Short mmCIF file of C-alpha atoms in Angstrom, two decimals:
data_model
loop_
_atom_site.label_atom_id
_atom_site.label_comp_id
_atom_site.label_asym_id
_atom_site.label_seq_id
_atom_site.Cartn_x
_atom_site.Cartn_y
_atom_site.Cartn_z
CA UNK A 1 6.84 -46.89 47.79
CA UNK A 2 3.80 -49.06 47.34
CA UNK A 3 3.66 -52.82 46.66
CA UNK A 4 1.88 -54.08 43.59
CA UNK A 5 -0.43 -57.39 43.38
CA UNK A 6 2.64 -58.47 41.70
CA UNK A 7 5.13 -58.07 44.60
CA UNK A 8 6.92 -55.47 42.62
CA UNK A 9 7.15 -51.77 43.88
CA UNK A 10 6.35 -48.96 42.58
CA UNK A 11 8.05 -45.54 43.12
CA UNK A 12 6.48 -42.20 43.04
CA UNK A 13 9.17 -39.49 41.63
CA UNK A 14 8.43 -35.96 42.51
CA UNK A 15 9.55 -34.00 39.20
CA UNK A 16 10.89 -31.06 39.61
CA UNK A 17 9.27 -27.66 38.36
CA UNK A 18 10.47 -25.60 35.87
CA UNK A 19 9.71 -21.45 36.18
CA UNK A 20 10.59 -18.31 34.39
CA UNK A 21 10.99 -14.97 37.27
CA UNK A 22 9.42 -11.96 35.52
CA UNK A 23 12.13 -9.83 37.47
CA UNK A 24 15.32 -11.02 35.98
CA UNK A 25 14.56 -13.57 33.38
CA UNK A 26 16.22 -16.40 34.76
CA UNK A 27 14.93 -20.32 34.52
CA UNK A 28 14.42 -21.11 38.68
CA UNK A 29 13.87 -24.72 39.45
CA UNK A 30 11.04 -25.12 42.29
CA UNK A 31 10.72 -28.55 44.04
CA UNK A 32 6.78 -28.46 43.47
CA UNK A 33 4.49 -26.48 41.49
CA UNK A 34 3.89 -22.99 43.74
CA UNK A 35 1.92 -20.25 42.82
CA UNK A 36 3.76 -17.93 44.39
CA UNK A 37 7.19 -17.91 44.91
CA UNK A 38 10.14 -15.55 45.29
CA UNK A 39 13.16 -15.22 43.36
CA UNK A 40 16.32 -15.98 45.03
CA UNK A 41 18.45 -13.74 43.23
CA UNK A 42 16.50 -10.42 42.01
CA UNK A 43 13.88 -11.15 44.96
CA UNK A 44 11.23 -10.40 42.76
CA UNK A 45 7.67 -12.44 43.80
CA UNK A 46 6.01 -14.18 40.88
CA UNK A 47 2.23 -15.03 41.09
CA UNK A 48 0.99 -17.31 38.83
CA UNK A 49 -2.45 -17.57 39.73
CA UNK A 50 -5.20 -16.73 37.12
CA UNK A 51 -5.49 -12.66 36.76
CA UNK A 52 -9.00 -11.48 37.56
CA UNK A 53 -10.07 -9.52 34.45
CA UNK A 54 -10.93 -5.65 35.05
CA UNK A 55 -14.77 -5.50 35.19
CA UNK A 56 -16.87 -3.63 33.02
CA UNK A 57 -18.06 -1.56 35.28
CA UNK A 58 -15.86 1.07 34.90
CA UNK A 59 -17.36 3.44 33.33
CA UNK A 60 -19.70 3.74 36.05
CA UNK A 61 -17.35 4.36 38.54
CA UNK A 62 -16.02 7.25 36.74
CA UNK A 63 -19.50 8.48 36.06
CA UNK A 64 -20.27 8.13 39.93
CA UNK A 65 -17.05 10.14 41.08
CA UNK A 66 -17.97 12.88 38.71
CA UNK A 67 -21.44 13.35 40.20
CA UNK A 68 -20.06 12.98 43.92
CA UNK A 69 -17.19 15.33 42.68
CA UNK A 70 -19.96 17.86 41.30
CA UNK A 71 -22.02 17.51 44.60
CA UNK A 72 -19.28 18.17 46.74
CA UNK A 73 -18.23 21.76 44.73
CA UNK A 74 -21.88 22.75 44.62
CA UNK A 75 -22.04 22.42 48.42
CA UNK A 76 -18.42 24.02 49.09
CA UNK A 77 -19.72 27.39 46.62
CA UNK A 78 -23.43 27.09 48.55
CA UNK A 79 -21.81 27.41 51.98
CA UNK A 80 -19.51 30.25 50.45
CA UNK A 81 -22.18 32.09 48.62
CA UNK A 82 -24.89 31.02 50.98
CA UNK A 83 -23.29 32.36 54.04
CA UNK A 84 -22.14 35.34 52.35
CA UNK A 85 -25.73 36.13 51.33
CA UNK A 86 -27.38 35.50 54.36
CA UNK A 87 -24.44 36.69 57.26
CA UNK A 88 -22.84 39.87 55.73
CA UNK A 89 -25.42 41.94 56.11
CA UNK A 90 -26.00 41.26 59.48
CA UNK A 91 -21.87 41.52 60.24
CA UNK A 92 -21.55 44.58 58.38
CA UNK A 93 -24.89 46.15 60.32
CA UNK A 94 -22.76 45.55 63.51
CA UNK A 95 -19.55 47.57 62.09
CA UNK A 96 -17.89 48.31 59.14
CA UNK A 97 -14.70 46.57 60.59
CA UNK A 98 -16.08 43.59 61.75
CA UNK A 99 -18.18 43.11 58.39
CA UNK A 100 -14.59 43.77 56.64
CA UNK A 101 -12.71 41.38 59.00
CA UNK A 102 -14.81 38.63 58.22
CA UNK A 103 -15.17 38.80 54.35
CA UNK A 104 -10.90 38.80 54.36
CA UNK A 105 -11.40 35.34 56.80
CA UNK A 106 -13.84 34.31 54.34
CA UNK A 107 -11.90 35.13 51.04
CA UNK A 108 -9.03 33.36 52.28
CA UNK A 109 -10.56 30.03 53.78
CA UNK A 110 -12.57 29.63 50.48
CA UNK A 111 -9.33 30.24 48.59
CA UNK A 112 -7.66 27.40 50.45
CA UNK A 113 -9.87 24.97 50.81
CA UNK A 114 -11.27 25.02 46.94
CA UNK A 115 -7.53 25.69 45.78
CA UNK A 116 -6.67 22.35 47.59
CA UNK A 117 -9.52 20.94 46.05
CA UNK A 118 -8.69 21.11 42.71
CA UNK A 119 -5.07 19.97 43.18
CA UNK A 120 -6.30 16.94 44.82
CA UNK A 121 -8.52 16.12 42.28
CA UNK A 122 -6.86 17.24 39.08
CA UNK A 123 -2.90 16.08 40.96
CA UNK A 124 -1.38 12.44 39.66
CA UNK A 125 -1.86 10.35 42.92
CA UNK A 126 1.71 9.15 42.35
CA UNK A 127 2.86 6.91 39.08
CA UNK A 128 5.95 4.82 40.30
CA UNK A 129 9.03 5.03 38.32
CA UNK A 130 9.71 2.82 35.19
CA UNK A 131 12.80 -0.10 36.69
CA UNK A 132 14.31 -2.01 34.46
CA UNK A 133 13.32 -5.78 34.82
CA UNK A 134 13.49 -8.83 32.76
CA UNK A 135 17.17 -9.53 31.89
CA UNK A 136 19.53 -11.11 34.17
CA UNK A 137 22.82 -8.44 33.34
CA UNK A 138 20.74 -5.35 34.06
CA UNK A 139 18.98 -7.33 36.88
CA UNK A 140 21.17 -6.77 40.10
CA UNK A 141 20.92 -9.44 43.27
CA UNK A 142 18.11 -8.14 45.19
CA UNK A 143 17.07 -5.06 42.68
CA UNK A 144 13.38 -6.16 42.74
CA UNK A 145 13.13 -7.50 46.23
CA UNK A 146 9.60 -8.13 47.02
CA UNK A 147 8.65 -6.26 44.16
CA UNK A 148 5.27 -8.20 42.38
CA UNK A 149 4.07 -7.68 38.43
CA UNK A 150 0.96 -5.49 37.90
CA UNK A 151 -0.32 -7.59 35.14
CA UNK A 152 -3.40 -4.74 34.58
CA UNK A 153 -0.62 -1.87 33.85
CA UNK A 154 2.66 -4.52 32.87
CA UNK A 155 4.73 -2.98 34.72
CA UNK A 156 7.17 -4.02 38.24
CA UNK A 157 5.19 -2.61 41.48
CA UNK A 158 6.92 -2.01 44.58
CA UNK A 159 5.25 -3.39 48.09
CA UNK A 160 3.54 -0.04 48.66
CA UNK A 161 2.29 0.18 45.29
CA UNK A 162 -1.23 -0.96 44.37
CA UNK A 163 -3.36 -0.78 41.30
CA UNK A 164 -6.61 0.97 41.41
CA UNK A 165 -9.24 -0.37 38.88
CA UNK A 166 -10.89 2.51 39.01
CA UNK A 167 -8.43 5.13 37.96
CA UNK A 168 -6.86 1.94 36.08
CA UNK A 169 -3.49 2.79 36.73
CA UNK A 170 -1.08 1.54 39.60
CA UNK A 171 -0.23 4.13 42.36
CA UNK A 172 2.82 5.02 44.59
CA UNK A 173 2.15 4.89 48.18
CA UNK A 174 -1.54 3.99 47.30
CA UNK A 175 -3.49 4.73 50.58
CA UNK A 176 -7.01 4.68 49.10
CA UNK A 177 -9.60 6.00 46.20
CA UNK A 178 -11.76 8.37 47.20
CA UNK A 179 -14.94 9.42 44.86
CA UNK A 180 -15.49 12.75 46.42
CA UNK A 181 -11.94 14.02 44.68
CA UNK A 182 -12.54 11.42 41.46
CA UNK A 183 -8.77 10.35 42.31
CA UNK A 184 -7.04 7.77 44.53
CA UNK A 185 -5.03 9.15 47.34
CA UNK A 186 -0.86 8.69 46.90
CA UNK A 187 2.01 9.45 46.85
CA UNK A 188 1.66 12.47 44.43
CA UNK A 189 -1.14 14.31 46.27
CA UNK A 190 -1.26 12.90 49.91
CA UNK A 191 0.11 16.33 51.54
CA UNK A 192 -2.68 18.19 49.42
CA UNK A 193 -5.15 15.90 50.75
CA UNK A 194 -4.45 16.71 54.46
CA UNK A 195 -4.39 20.28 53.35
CA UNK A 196 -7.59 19.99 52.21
CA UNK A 197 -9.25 18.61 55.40
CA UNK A 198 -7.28 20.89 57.69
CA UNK A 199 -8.90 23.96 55.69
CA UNK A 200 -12.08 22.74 54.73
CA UNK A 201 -12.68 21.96 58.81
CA UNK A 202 -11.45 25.13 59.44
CA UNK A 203 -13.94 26.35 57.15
CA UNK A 204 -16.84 24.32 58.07
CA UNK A 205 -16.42 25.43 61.68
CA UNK A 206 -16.13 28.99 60.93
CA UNK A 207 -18.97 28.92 58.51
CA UNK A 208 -21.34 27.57 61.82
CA UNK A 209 -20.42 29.87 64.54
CA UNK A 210 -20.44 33.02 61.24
CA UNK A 211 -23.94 31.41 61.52
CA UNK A 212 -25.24 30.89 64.81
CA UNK A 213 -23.95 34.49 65.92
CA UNK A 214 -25.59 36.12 62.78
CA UNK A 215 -29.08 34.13 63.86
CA UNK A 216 -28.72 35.41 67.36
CA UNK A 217 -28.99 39.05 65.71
CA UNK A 218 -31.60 38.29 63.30
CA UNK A 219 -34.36 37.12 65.44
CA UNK A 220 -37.08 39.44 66.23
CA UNK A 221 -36.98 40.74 70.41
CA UNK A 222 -37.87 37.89 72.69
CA UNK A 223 -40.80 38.04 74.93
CA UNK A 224 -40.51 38.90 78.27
CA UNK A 225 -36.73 39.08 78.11
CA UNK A 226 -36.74 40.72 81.41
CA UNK A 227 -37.90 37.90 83.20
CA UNK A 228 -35.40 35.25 81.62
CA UNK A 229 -32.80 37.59 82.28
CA UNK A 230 -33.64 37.64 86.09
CA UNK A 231 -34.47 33.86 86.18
CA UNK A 232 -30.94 33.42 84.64
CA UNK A 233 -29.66 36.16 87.25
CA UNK A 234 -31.29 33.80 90.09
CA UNK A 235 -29.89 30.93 89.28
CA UNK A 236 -26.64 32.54 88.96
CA UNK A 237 -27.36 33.72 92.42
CA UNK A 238 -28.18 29.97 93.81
CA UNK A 239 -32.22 30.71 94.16
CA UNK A 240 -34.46 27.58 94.70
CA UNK A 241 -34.82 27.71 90.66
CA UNK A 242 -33.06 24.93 88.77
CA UNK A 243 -31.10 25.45 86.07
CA UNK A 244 -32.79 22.74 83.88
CA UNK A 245 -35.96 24.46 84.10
CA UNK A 246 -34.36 28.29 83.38
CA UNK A 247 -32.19 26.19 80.09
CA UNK A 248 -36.07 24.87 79.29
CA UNK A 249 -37.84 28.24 79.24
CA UNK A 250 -35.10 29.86 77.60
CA UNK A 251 -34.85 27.01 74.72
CA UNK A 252 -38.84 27.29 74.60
CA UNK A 253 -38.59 30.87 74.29
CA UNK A 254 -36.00 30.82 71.35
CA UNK A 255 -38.15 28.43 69.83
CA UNK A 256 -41.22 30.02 69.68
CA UNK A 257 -39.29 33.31 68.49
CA UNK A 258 -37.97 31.29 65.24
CA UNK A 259 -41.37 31.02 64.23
CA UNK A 260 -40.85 34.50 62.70
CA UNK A 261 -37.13 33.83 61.14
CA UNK A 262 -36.51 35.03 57.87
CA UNK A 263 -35.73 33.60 54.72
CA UNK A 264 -32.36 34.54 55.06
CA UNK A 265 -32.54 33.10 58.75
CA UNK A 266 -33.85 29.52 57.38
CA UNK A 267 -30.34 29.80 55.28
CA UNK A 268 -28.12 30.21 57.93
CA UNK A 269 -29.66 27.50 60.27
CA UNK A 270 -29.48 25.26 56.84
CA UNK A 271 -25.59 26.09 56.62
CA UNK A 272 -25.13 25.57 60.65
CA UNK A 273 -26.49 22.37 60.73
CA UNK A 274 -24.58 20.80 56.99
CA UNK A 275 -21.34 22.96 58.47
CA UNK A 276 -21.15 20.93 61.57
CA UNK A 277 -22.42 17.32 60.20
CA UNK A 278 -19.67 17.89 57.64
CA UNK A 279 -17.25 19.09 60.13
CA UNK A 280 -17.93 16.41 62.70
CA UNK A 281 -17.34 13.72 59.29
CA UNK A 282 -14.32 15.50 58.33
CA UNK A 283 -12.81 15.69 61.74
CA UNK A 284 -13.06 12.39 61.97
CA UNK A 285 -11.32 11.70 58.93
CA UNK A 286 -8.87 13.74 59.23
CA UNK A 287 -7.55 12.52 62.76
CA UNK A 288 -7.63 8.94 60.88
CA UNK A 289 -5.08 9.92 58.69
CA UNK A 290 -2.39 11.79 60.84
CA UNK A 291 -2.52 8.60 63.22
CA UNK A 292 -1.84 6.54 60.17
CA UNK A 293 1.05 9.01 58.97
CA UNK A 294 1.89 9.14 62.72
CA UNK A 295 2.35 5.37 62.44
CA UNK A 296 4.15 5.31 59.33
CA UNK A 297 1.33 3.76 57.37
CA UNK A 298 -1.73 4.17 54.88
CA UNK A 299 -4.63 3.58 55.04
CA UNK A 300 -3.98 0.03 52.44
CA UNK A 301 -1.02 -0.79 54.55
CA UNK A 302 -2.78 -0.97 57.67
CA UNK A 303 -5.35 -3.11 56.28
CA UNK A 304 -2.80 -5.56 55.09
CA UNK A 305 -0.79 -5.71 58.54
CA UNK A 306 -4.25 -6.67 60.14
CA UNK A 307 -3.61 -9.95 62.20
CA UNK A 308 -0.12 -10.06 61.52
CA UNK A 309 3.23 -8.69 64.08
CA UNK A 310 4.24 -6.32 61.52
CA UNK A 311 3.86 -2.69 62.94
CA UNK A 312 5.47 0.43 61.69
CA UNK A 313 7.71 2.82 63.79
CA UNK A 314 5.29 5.19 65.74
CA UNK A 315 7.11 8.59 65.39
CA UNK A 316 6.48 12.31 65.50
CA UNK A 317 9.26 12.44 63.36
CA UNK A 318 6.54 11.05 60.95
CA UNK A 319 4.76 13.96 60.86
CA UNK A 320 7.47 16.17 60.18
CA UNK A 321 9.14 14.13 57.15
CA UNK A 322 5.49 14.08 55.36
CA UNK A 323 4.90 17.59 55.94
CA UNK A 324 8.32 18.43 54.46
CA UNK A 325 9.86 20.43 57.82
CA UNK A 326 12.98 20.33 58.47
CA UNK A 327 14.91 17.83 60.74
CA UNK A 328 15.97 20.23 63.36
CA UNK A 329 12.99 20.77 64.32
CA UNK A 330 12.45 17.72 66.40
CA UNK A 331 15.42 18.81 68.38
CA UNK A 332 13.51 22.24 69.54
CA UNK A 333 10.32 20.73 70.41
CA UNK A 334 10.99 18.75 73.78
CA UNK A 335 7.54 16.90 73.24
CA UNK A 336 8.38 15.16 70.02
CA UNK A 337 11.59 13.82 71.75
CA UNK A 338 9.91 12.55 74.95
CA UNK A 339 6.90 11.10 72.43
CA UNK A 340 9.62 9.32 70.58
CA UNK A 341 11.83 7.83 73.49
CA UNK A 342 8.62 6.41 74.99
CA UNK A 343 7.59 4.41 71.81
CA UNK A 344 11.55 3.24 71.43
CA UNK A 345 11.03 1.82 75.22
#
């Protein structure tokens, strides 16, 4: 209440605000305009702040995914084809059997790894199911709660649903978009996308030890190989020689000796060195992801419980509900109890 020049007062009257819930339909009376609210009876959460438009650079997103999707199949058939070119022939010089063993590994970790590949890339990351929303009789209490409106797609999305603006479409379980696959990451094809790393790190590491082995054999005699063999037999042996300075000679030796490598010997030290960067990058990855399904998370969701007390259930059991085994297996595995008892402590 303020007094006027007048000595009269004047009253300020706080109206009250009218809203419409996109969940269920119904009028809800707010004491003060809010952006964001909640709906006390479907528990849907209305945002009524101004929608960012899409930008217009979507097309060349898609046209970037394709090329990284492109790169990343050329590389996979140059390692297969690569290696096969320039290792085989030295494998299948050593024995028939061994050069036989290894082409049946090789067969079936390309199989995998580009088989999960394409599933990943072609798979629907996960579309969320259509709910009914809007009207107040097919609108039960607490049938939308915390649910928000994807004003890109129109459509009710659930708390661990998010919209991707590149793929322009909202995804289940969204845990991110990644261009080397052209598709976002879900629901739909999160268990293919593990696959996928698990083989294609198998196949990465196999692809550099196929390689260093099959360099070993294709380098022409070292010099003086009787010497380094008794300098290594000395140090062995605890003479006055170091061992840095035998590991020097040696290296030096080796070194010198590549001068005369092959062709097919610059290949396979090309594929050793791209096998383990990718490897190492992939390894990496990888190990990100099973703590985050280990944790009962994505890779969104942990980004959005940053700074706050919200932290999911650490679990083995985790593990085994994403990759589908069955529930009495925890109860044979003596680790995954103990793990589990600790966290609940």
């Amino acid at each position: 209440m303020e007094e006027s020049s007048q000595g009269s007062f004047v009253t300020n009257i706080n109206e009250d605000y009218e809203a419409v819930c996109w969940g269920c339909g119904l009028n809800l009376v707010l004491p003060s305009y809010a952006p964001v609210f909640k709906c006390g009876w479907c528990g849907a959460i209305t945002n009524q702040n101004p929608v960012r438009p899409e930008t217009k650079s979507f097309g060349l997103r898609r046209f970037r995914d394709r090329c990284f999707v492109v790169i990343l199949a050329v590389f996979m058939l140059f390692v297969i084809c690569g290696g096969i070119w320039a290792a085989y022939p030295v494998l299948f010089s050593i024995s028939l059997a061994c050069g036989i063993f290894h082409c049946i590994t090789t067969a079936c970790l390309a199989t995998s790894t580009l088989s999960t590949f394409i599933l990943v890339a072609f798979k629907c990351a996960g579309r969320p199911p259509n709910i009914l929303y809007g009207t107040h009789p097919g609108v039960g209490n607490g049938a939308l709660n915390n649910y928000t409106f994807c004003n890109y797609c129109s459509k009710p999305k659930s708390p661990r649903t998010h919209h991707c603006r590149t793929c322009r479409m909202c995804v289940l379980d969204m845990d991110h978009h990644c261009p080397f696959i052209g598709n976002c990451v879900g629901a739909g094809n999160h268990k293919q996308f593990i696959a996928f790393l698990i083989s294609a790190v198998i196949s990465t590491i196999y692809a550099a030890v196929m390689c260093v082995y099959s360099v070993i054999h294709i380098l022409p005699p070292m010099e003086n190989r009787a010497a380094y063999a008794s300098e290594v037999a000395h140090v062995a042996h605890g003479n006055s020689l170091s061992v840095l300075r035998a590991v020097k000679n040696i290296s030096f030796a080796y070194i010198a000796n590549a001068v005369f490598i092959s062709v097919r010997g610059l290949v396979l030290v090309y594929l050793f060195v791209a096998s383990v960067s990718v490897a190492i990058g992939l390894s990496v990855l990888l190990w990100q992801q099973l703590s985050y399904i280990y944790e009962g998370k994505t890779y969104l969701s942990h980004l959005s419980s940053q700074g706050t007390e919200e932290d999911g259930e650490k679990s083995c059991r985790n593990l085994l509900l994403f990759f589908g085994c069955p529930h009495s297996i925890e109860w044979h595995l003596p680790t995954i109890r103990k793990l589990r008892k600790r966290h609940k402590t």
